[in-house]
CSV table of C-alpha atoms in Angstrom, one decimal:
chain,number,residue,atom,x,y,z
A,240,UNK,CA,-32.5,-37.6,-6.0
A,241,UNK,CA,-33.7,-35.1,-8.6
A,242,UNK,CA,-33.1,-35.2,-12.7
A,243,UNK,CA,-30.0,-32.4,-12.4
A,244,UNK,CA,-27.8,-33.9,-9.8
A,245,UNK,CA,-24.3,-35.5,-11.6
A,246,UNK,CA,-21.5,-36.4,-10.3
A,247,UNK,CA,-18.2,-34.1,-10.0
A,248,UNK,CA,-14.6,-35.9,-9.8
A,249,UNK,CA,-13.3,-35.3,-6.4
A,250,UNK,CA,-10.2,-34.2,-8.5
A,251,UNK,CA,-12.8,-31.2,-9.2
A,252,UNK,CA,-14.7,-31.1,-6.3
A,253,UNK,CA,-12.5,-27.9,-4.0
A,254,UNK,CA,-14.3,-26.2,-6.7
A,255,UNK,CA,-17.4,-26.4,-5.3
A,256,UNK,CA,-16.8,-24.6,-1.9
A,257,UNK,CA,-13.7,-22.5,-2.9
A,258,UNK,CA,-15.7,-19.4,-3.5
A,259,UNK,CA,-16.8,-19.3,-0.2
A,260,UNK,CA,-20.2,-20.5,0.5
A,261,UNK,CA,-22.0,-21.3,3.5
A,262,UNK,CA,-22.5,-24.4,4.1
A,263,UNK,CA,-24.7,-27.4,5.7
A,264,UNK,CA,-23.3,-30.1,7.6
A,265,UNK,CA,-25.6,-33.2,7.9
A,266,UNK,CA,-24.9,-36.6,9.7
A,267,UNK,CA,-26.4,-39.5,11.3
A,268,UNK,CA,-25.8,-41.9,14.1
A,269,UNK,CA,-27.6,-44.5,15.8
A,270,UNK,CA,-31.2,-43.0,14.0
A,271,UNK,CA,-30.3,-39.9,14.8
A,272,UNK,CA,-30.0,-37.6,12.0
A,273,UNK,CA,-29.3,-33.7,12.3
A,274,UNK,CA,-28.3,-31.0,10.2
A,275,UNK,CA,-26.6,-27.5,11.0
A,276,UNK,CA,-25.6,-24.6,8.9
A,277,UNK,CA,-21.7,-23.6,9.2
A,278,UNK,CA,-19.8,-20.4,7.8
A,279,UNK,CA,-16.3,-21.7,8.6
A,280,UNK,CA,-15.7,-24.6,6.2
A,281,UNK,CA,-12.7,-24.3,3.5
A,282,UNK,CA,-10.8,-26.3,1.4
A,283,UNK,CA,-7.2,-28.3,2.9
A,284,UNK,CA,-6.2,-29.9,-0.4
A,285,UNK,CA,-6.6,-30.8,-4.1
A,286,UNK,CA,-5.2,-34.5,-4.1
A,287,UNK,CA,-7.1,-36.6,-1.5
A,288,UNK,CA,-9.6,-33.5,-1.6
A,289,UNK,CA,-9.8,-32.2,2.0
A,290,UNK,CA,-11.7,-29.8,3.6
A,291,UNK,CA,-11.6,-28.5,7.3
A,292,UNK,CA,-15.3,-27.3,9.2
A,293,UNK,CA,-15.5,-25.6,12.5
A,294,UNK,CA,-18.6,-27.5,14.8
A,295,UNK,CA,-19.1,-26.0,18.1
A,296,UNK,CA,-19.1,-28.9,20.7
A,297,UNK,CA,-22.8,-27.2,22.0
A,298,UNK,CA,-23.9,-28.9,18.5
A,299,UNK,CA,-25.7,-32.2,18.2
A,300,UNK,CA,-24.6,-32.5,14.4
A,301,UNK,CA,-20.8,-32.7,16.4
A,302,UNK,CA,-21.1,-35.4,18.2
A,303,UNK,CA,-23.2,-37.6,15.7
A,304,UNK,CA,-20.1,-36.3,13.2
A,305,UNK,CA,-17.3,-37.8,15.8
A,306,UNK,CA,-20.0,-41.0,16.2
A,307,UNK,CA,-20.5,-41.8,13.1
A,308,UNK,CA,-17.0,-40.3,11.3
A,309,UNK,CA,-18.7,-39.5,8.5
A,310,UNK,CA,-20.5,-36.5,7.4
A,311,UNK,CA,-22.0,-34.4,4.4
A,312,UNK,CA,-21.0,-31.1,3.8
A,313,UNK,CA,-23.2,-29.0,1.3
A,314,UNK,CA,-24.6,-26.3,-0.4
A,315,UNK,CA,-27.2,-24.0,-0.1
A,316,UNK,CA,-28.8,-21.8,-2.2
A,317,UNK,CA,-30.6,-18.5,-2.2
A,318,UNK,CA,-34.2,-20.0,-2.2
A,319,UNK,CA,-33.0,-21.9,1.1
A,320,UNK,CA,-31.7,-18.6,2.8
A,321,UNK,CA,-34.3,-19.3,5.6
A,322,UNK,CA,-34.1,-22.9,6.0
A,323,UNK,CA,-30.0,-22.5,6.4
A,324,UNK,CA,-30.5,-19.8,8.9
A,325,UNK,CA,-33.4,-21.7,10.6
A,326,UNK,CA,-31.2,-24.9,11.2
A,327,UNK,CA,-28.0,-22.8,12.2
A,328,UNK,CA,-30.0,-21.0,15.2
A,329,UNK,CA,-31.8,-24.0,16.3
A,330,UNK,CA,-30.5,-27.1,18.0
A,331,UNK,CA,-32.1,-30.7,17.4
A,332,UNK,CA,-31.2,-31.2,21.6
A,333,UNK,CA,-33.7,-28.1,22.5
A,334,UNK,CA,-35.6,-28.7,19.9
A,335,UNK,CA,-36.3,-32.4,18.2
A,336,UNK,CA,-39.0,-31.2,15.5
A,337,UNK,CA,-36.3,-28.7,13.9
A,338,UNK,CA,-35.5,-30.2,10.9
A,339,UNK,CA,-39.4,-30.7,10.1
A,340,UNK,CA,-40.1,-27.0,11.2
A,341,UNK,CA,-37.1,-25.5,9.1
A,342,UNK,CA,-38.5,-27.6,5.5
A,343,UNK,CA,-35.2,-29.5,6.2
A,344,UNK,CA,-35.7,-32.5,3.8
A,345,UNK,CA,-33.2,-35.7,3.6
A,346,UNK,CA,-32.3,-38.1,0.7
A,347,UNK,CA,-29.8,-40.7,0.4
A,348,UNK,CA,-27.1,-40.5,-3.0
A,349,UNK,CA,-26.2,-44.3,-4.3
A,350,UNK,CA,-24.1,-46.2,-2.5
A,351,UNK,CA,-23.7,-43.5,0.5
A,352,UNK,CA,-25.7,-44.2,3.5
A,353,UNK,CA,-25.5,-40.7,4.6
A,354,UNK,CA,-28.3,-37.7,4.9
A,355,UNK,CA,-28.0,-35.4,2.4
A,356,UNK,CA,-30.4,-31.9,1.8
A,357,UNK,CA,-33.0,-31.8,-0.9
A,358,UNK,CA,-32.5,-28.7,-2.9
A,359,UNK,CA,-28.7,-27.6,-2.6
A,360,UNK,CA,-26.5,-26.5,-5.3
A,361,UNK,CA,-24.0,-29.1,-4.4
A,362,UNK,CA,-22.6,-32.4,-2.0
A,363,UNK,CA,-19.6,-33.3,-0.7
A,364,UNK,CA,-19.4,-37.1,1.6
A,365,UNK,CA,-16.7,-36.4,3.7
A,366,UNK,CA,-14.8,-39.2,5.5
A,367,UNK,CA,-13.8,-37.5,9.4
A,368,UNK,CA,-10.0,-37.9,9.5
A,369,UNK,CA,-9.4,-38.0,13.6
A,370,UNK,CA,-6.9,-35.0,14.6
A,371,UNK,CA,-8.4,-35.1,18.6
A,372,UNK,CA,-6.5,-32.1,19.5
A,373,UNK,CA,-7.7,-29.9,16.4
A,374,UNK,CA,-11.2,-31.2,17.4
A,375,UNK,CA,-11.0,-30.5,21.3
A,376,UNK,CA,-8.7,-27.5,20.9
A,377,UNK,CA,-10.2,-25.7,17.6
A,378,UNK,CA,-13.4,-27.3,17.5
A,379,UNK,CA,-11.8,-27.8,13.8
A,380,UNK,CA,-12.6,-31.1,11.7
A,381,UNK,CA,-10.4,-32.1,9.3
A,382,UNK,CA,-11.9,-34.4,6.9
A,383,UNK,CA,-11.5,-36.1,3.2
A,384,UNK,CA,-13.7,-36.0,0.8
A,385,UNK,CA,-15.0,-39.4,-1.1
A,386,UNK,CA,-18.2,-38.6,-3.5
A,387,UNK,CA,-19.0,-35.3,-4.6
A,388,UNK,CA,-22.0,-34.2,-7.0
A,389,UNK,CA,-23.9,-31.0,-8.1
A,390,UNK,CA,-27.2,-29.7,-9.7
A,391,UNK,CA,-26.1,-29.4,-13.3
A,392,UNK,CA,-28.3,-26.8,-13.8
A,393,UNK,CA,-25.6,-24.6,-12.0
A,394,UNK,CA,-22.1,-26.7,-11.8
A,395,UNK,CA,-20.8,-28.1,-15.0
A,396,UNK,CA,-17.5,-29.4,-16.9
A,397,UNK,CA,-16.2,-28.5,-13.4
A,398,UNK,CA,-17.4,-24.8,-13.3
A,399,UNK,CA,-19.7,-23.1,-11.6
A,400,UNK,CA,-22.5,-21.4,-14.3
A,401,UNK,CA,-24.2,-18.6,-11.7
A,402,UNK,CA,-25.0,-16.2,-14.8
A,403,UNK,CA,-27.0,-19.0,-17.2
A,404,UNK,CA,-28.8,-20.4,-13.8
A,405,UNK,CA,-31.9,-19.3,-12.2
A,406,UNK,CA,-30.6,-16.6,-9.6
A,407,UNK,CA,-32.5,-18.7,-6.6
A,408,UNK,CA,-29.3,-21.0,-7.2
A,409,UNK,CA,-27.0,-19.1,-6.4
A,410,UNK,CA,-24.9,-19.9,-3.7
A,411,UNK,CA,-25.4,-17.8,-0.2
A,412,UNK,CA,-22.1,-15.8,1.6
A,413,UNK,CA,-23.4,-15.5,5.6
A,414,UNK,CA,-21.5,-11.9,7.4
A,415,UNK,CA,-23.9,-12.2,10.7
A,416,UNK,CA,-27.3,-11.7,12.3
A,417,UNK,CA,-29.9,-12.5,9.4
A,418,UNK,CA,-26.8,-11.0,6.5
A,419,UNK,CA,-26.2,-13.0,4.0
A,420,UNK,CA,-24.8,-12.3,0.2
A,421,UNK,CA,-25.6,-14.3,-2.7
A,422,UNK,CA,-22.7,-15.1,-5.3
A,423,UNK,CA,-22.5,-12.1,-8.1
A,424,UNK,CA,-20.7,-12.0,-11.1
A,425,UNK,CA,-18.3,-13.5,-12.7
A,426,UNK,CA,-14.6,-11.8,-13.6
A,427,UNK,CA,-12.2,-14.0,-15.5
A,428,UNK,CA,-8.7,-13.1,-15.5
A,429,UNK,CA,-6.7,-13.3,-18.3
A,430,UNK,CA,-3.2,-14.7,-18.5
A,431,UNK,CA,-1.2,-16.5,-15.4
B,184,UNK,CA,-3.1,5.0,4.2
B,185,UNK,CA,-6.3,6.5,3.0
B,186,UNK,CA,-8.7,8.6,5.0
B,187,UNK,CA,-11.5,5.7,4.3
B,188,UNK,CA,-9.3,3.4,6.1
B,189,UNK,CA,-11.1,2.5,9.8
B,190,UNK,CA,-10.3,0.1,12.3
B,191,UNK,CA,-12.8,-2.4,12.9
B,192,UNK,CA,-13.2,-4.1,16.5
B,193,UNK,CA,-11.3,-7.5,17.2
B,194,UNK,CA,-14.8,-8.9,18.2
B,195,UNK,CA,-16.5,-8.1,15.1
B,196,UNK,CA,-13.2,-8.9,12.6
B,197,UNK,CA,-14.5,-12.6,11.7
B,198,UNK,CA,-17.3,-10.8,9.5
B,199,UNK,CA,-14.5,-9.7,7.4
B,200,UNK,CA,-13.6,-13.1,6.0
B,201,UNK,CA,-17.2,-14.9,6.9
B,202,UNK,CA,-18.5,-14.5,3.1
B,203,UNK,CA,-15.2,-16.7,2.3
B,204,UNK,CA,-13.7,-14.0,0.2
B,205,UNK,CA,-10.0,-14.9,-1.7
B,206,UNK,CA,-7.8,-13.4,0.4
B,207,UNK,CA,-4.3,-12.0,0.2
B,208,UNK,CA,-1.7,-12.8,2.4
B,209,UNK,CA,1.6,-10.8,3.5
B,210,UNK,CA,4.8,-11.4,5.6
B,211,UNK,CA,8.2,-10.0,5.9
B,212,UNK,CA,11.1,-11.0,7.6
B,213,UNK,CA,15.1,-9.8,7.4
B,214,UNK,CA,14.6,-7.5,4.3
B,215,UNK,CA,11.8,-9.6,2.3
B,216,UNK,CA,8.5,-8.5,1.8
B,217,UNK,CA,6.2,-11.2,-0.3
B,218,UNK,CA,2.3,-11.2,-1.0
B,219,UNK,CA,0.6,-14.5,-2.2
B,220,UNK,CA,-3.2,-15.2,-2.8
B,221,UNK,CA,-4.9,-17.4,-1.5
B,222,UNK,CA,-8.7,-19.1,-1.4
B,223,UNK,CA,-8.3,-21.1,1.6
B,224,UNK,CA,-8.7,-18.8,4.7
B,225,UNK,CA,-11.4,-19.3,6.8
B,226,UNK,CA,-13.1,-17.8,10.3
B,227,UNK,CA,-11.6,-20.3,13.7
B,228,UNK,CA,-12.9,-18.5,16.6
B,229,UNK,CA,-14.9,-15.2,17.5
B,230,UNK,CA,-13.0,-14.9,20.9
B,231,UNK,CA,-9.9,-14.1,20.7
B,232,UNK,CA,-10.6,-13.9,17.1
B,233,UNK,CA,-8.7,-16.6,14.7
B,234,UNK,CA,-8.6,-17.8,11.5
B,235,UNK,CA,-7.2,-20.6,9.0
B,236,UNK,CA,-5.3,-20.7,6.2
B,237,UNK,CA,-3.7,-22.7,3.8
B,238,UNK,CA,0.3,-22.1,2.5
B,239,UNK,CA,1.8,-24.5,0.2
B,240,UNK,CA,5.2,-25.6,0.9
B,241,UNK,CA,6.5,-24.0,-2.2
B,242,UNK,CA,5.9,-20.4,-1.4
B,243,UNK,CA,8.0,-17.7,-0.1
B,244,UNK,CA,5.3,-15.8,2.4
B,245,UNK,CA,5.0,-19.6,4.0
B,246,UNK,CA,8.9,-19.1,4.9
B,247,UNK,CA,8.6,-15.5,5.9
B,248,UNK,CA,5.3,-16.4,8.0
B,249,UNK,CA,6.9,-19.1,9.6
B,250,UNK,CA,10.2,-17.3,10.3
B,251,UNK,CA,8.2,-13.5,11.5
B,252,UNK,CA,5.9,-15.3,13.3
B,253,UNK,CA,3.3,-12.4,11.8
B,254,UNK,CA,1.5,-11.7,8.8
B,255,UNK,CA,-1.2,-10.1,7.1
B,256,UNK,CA,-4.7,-11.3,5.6
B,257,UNK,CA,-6.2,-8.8,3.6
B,258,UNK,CA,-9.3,-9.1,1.4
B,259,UNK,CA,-8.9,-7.5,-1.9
B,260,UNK,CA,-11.3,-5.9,-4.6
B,261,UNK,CA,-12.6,-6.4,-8.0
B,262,UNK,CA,-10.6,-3.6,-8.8
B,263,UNK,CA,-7.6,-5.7,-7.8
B,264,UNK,CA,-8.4,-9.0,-9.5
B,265,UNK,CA,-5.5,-9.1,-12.0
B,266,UNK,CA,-2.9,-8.3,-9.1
B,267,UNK,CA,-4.8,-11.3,-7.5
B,268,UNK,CA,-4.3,-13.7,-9.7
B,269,UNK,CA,-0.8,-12.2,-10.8
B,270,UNK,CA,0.7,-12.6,-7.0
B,271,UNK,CA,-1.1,-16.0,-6.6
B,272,UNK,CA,0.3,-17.4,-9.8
B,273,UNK,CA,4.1,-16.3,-9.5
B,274,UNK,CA,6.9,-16.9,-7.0
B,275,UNK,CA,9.5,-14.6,-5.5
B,276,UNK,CA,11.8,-17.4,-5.2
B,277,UNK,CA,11.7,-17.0,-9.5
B,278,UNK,CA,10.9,-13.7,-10.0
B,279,UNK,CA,12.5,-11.5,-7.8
B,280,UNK,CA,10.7,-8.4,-9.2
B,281,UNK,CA,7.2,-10.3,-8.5
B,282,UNK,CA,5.4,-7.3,-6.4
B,283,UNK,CA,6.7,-4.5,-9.1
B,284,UNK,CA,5.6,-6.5,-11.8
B,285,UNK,CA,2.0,-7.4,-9.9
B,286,UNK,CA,1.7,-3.6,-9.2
B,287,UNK,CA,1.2,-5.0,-5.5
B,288,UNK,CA,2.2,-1.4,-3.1
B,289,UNK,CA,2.7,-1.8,0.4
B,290,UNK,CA,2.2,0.8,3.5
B,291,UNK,CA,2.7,0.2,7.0
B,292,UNK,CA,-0.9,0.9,9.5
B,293,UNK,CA,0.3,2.7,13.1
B,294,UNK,CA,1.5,0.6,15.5
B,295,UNK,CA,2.3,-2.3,13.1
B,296,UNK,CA,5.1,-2.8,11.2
B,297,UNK,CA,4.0,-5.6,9.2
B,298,UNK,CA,3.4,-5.0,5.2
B,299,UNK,CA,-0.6,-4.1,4.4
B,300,UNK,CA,-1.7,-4.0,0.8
B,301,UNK,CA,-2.4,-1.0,-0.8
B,302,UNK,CA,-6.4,-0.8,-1.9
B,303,UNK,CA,-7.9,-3.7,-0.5
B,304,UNK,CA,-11.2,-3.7,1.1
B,305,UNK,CA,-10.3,-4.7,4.7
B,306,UNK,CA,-7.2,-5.6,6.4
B,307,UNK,CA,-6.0,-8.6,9.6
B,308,UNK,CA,-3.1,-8.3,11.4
B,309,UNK,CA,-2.4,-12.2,12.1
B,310,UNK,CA,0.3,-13.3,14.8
B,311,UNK,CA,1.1,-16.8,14.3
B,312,UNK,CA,-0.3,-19.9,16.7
B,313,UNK,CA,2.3,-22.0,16.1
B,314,UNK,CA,1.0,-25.6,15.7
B,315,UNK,CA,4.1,-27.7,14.0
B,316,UNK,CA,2.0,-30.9,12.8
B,317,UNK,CA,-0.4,-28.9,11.2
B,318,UNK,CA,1.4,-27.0,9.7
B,319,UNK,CA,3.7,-29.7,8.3
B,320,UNK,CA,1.2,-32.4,7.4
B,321,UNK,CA,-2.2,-29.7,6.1
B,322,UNK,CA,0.0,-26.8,5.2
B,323,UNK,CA,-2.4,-25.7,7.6
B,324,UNK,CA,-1.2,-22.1,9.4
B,325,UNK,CA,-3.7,-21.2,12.6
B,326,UNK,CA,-3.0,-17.4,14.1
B,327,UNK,CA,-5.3,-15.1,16.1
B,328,UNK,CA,-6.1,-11.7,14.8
B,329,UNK,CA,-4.9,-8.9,16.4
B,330,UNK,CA,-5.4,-5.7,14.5
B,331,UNK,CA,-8.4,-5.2,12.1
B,332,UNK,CA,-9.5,-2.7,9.7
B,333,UNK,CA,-11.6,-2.0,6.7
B,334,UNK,CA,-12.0,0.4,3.5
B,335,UNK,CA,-15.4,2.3,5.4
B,336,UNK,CA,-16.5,3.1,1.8
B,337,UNK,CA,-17.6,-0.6,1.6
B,338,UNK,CA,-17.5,-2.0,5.4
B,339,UNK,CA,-19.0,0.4,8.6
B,340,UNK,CA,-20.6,-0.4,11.8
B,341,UNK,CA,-19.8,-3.9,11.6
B,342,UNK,CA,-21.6,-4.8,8.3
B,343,UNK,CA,-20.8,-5.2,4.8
B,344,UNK,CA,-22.3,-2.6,2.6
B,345,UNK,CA,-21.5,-3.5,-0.9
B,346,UNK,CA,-25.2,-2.3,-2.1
B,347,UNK,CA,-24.4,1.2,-1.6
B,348,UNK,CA,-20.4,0.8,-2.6
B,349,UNK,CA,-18.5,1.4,-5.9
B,350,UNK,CA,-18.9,-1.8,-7.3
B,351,UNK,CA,-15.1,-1.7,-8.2
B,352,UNK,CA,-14.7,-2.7,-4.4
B,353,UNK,CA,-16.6,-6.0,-3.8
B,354,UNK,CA,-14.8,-9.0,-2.3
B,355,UNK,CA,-13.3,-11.6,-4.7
B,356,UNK,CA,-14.1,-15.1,-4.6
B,357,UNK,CA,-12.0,-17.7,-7.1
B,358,UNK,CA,-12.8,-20.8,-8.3
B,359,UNK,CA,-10.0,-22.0,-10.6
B,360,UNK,CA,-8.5,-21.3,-13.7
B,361,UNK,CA,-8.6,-17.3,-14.1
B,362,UNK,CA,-12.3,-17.6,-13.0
B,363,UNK,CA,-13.5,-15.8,-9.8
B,364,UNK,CA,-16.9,-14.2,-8.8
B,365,UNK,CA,-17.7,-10.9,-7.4
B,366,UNK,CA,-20.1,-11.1,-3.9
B,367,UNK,CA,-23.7,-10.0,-5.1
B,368,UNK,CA,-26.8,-9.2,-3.7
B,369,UNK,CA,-27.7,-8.9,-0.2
B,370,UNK,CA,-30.6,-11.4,1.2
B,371,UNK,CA,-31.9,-10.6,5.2
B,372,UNK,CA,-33.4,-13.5,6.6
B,373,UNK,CA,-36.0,-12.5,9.8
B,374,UNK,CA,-36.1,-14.4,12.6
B,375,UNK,CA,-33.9,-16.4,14.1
């Protein structure tokens, strides 16, 4: 755990992946730990926070996810553009070294026993909330989440500071094929 | 419609709404015509294409949406920030004269008579999945997309190309509170 990462109320913490950002999903199950990178993760509500990711069932992080029913979703930034796209073409059952060829590196947060990424911008623990026909039907998880943190160098007093913070934390937008976008500027609007 | 306006193949829609952009959503049913914001929309599936997204109880396009069966996601610009926030922050249930005041225009695209968003970037015609105890319990709306299009100033051959836009038409992404960001600056990862 570096020096910058604080913790964000969950009452705050849809702010962290409202704009948009790719994310990675980590988990771990029976020693097993993997991590894959997901464009198709959103926000479900403010109060429990929820949040719904889409896991293809051809992924390993899936089924340690539904094993263990618990899961970290965060995120990236710029300076790991590589390493997200690395772990979201590869797949830990082809390929077991994949986590130590992509620079993938794991810590624990206090008092959560779960795998989270060195280096993101921000963490969400996520408690999986069962929906089986969502998950067999959709692929689409529907979880809560209970502990959320972010570098402070970038996220603070519940707002995201992209234009104080070294750019190679900004936070990356995937289209396809290689494409991503980093966050740009900000525009505050004015009134309700 | 304007001459820039293109349609974009069903199978290459998802890239559309894969940066998580806010998104603007439209419905009409028996006379009414309502447009909301909205910052939880998110990719489902590539084939048939499908998204997510989330509509509070409390709003008229939920009702319209849920009675037509159809609506619209459309992705809107920097350019169109104010209306943004002005639609997502005000209900037609109180103020009748919501869209006039907003400045929000509607046209119709051929072949659909659903109501599209004047000056947005891109443009998904949505027909309704029903799935009641999602929909009751999440708010949660799933539909497959079924007509797709995009502003080819900023959007062609299947790619984003802000770089070389106006920057007047990047995609939006909110976080809270007035505050959104524009997307930024492309990053192309080699390799796989």
């Amino acid at each position: 755990m570096n020096q910058y990462i604080e913790p964000v109320p969950l009452e705050k913490s849809y702010r962290l992946i409202n704009h948009g950002p790719t994310i990675l999903v980590s988990a771990a199950h029976d020693g097993v730990e993997d991590v894959m990178a997901a464009a198709w993760a959103c926000g479900l509500d403010f109060s429990p926070p929820k949040l719904t990711v889409v896991l293809d069932k051809s992924t390993c992080t899936r089924r340690l996810v539904e094993n263990a029913g618990t899961f970290v979703v965060q995120i990236p930034t710029v300076a790991q553009a590589q390493m997200t796209h690395y772990v979201g073409n590869h797949g830990l059952n082809d390929e077991p070294g994949k986590l130590q060829a992509a620079g993938t590196k794991l810590f624990r947060m206090d008092g959560f026993d779960l795998p989270f990424v060195v280096g993101c911008a921000a963490w969400l623990a996520c408690r999986l909330i069962p929906e089986p026909h969502n998950q067999a039907h959709y692929d689409l998880f529907i979880a809560e989440i209970i502990g959320a943190w972010a570098d402070s160098r970038v996220f603070r007093n519940g707002h995201w500071e992209f234009a104080s913070a070294d750019p190679a934390l900004r936070t990356l937008h995937y289209i396809a094929g290689g494409q991503f976008y980093a966050i740009g500027d900000e525009i505050v609007v004015s009134g309700r």
